[in-house]
PDB file of C-alpha atoms in Angstrom:
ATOM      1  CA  UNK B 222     -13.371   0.462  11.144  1.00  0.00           C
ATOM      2  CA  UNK B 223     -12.848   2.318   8.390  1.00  0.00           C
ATOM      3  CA  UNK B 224      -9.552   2.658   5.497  1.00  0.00           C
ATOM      4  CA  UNK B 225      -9.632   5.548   2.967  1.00  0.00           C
ATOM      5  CA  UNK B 226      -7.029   5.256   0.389  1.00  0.00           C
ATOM      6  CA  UNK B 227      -6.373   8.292  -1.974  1.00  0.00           C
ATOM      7  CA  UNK B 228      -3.664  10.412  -4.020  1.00  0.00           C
ATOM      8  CA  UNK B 229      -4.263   7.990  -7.079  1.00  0.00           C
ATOM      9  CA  UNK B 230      -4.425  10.000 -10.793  1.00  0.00           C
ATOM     10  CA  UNK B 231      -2.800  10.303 -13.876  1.00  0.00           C
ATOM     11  CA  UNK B 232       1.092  10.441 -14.146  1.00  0.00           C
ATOM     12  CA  UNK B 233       3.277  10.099 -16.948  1.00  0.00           C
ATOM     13  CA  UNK B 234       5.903   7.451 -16.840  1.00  0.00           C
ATOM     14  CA  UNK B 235       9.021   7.853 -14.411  1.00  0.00           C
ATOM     15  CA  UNK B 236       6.710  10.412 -12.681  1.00  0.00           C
ATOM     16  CA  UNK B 237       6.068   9.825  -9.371  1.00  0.00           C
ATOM     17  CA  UNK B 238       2.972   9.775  -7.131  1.00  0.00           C
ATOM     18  CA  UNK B 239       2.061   9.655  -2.636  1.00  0.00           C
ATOM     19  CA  UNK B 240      -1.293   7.606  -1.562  1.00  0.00           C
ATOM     20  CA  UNK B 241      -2.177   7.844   1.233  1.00  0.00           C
ATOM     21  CA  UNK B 242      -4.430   5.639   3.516  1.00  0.00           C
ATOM     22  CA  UNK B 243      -6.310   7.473   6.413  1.00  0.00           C
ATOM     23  CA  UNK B 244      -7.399   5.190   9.336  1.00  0.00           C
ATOM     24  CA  UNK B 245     -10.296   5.370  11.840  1.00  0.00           C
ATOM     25  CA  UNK B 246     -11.546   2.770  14.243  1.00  0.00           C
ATOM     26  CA  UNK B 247      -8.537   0.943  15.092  1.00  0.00           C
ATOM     27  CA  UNK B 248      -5.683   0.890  17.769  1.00  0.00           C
ATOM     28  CA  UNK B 249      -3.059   1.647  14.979  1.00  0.00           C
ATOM     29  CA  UNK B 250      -0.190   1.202  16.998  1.00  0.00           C
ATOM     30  CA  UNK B 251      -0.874  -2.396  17.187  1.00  0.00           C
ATOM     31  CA  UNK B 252      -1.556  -3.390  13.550  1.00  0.00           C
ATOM     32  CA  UNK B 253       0.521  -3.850   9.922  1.00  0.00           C
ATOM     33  CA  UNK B 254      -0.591  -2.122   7.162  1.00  0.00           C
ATOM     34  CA  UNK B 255       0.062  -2.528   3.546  1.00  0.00           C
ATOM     35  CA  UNK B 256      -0.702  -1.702   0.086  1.00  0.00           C
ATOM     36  CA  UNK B 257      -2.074  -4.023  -2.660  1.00  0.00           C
ATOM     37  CA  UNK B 258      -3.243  -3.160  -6.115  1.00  0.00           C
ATOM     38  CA  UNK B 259      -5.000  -5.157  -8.750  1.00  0.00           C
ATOM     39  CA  UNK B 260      -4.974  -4.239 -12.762  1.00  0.00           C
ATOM     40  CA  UNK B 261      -7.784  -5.282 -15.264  1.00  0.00           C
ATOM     41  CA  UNK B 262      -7.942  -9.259 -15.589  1.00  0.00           C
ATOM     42  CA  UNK B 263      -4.511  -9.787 -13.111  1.00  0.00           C
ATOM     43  CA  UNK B 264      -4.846 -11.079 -10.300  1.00  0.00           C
ATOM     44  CA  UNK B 265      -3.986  -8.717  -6.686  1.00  0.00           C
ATOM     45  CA  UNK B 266      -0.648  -8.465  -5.633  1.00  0.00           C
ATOM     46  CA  UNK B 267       0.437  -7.164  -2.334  1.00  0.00           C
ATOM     47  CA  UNK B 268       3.606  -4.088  -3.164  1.00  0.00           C
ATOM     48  CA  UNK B 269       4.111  -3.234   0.505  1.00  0.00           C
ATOM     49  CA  UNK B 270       3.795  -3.887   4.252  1.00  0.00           C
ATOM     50  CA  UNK B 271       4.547  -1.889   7.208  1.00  0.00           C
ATOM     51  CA  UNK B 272       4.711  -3.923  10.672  1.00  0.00           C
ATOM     52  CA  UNK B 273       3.527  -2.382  13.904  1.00  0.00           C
ATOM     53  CA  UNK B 274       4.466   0.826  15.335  1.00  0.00           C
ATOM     54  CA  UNK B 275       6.571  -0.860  17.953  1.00  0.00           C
ATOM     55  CA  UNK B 276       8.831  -3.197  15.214  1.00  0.00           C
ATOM     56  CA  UNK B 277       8.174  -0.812  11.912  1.00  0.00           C
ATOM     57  CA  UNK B 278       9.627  -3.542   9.689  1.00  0.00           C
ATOM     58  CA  UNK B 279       9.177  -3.453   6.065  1.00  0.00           C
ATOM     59  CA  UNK B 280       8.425  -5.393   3.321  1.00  0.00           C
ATOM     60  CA  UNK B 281       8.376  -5.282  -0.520  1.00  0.00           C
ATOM     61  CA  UNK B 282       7.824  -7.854  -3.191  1.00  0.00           C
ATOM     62  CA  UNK B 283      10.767  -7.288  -5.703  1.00  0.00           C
ATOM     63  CA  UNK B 284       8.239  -5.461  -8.580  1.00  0.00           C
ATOM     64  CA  UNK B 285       8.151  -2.586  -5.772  1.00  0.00           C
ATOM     65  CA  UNK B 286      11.793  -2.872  -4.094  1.00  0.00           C
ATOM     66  CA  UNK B 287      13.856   0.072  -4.598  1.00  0.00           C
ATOM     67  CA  UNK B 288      10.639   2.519  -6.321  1.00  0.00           C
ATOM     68  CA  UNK B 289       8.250   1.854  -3.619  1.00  0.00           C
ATOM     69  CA  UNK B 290       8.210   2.645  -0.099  1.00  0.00           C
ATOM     70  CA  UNK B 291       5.703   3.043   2.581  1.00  0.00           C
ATOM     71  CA  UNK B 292       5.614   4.636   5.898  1.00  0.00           C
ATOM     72  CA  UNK B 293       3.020   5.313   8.902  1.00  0.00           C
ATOM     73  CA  UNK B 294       2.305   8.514  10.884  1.00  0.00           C
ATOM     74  CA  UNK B 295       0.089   6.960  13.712  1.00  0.00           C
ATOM     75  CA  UNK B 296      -0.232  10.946  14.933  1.00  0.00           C
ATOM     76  CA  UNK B 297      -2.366  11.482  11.809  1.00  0.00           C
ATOM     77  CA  UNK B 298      -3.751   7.937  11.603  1.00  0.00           C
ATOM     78  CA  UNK B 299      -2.358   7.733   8.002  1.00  0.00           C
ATOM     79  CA  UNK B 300      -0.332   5.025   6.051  1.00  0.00           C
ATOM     80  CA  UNK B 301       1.731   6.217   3.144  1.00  0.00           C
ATOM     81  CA  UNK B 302       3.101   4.734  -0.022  1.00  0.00           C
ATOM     82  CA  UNK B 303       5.782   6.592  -2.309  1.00  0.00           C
ATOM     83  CA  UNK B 304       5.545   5.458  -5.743  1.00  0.00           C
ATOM     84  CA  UNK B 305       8.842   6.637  -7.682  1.00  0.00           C
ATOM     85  CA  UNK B 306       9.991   5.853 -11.456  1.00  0.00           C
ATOM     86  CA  UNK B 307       6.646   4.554 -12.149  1.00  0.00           C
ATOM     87  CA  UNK B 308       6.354   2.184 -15.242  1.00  0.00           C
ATOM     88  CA  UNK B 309       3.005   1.442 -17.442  1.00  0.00           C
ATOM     89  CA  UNK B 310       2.729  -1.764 -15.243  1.00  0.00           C
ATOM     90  CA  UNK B 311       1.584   0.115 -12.581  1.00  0.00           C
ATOM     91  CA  UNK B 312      -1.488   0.827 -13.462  1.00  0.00           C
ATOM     92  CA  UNK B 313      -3.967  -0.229 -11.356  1.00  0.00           C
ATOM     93  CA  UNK B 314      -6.224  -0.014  -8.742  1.00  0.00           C
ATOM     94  CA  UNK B 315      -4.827   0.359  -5.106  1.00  0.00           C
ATOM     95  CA  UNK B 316      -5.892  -0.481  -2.196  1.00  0.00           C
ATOM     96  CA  UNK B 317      -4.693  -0.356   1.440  1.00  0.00           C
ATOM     97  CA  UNK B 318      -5.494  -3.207   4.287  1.00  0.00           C
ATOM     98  CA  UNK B 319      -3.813  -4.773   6.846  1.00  0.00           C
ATOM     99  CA  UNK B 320      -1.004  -7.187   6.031  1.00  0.00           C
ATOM    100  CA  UNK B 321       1.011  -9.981   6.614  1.00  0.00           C
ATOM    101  CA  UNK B 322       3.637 -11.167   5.667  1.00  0.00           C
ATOM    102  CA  UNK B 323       4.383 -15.327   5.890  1.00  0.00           C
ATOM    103  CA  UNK B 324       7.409 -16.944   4.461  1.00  0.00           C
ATOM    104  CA  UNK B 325       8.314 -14.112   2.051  1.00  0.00           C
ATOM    105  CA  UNK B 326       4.699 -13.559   0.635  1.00  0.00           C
ATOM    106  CA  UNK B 327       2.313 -10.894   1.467  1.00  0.00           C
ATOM    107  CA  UNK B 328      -1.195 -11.443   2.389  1.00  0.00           C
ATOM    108  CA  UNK B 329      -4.005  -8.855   2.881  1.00  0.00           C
ATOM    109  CA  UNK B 330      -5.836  -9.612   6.076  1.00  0.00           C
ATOM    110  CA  UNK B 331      -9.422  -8.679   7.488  1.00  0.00           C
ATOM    111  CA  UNK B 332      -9.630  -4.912   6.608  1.00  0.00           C
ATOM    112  CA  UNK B 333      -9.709  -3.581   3.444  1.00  0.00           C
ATOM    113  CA  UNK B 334     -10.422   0.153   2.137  1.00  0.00           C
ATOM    114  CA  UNK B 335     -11.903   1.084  -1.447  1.00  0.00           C
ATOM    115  CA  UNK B 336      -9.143   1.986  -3.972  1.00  0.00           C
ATOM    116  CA  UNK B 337      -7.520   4.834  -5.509  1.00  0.00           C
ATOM    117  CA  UNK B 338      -6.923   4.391  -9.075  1.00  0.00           C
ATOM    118  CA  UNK B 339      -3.147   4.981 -10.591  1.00  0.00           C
ATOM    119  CA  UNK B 340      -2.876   5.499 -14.214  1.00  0.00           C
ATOM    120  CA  UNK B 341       0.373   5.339 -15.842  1.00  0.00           C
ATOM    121  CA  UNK B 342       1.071   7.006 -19.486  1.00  0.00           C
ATOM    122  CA  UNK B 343       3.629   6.298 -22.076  1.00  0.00           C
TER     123      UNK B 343
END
């Protein structure tokens, strides 16, 4: 089992940046995915979750909704995340793993892959 994340670097503010998560050694179809990221001395907080290929719900906390948004291409084993008008308080590491969501929050579940780092400039 095995989660990749990359596309991370250096963008200026407003810019915009794709990571991508490439996944080996599971049934994708059958699992969420989703997209956490944790800065220097904060805690991690989840920004997105994509539910199974068969429901394909999704879910952002409300420091993502309306910038953020993540999609799956099970054909290429790959989990996506679309980071638009980016803002210095994005900077962090990221990380994809697979998700839930419970009552509104979002939780990162039993597989995690090693981050990509984002770096936003003023």
């Amino acid at each position: 089992v095995q989660l990749q994340a990359s596309g991370g670097g250096l963008v200026q503010l407003g810019g915009s940046l794709r990571l991508s998560c490439t996944i080996n050694g599971f049934a994708l179809d059958y699992y969420a995915f989703g997209w956490f990221r944790q800065a220097p001395g904060k805690e991690r907080e989840g920004v997105s979750c994509i539910a199974n290929a068969k429901d394909g719900r999704t879910f952002y906390p409300n420091s993502a909704k309306g910038r953020f948004t993540i999609s799956r291409d099970n054909s290429k084993n790959t989990v996506y995340l679309q980071m638009n008008e980016l803002e210095v308080e994005d900077t962090a590491t990221y990380f994809c793993a697979t998700c839930q969501v419970v009552m509104g929050s979002l939780f990162g579940m039993d597989y995690w892959g090693k981050g990509t780092q984002v770096t936003v400039s003023s």
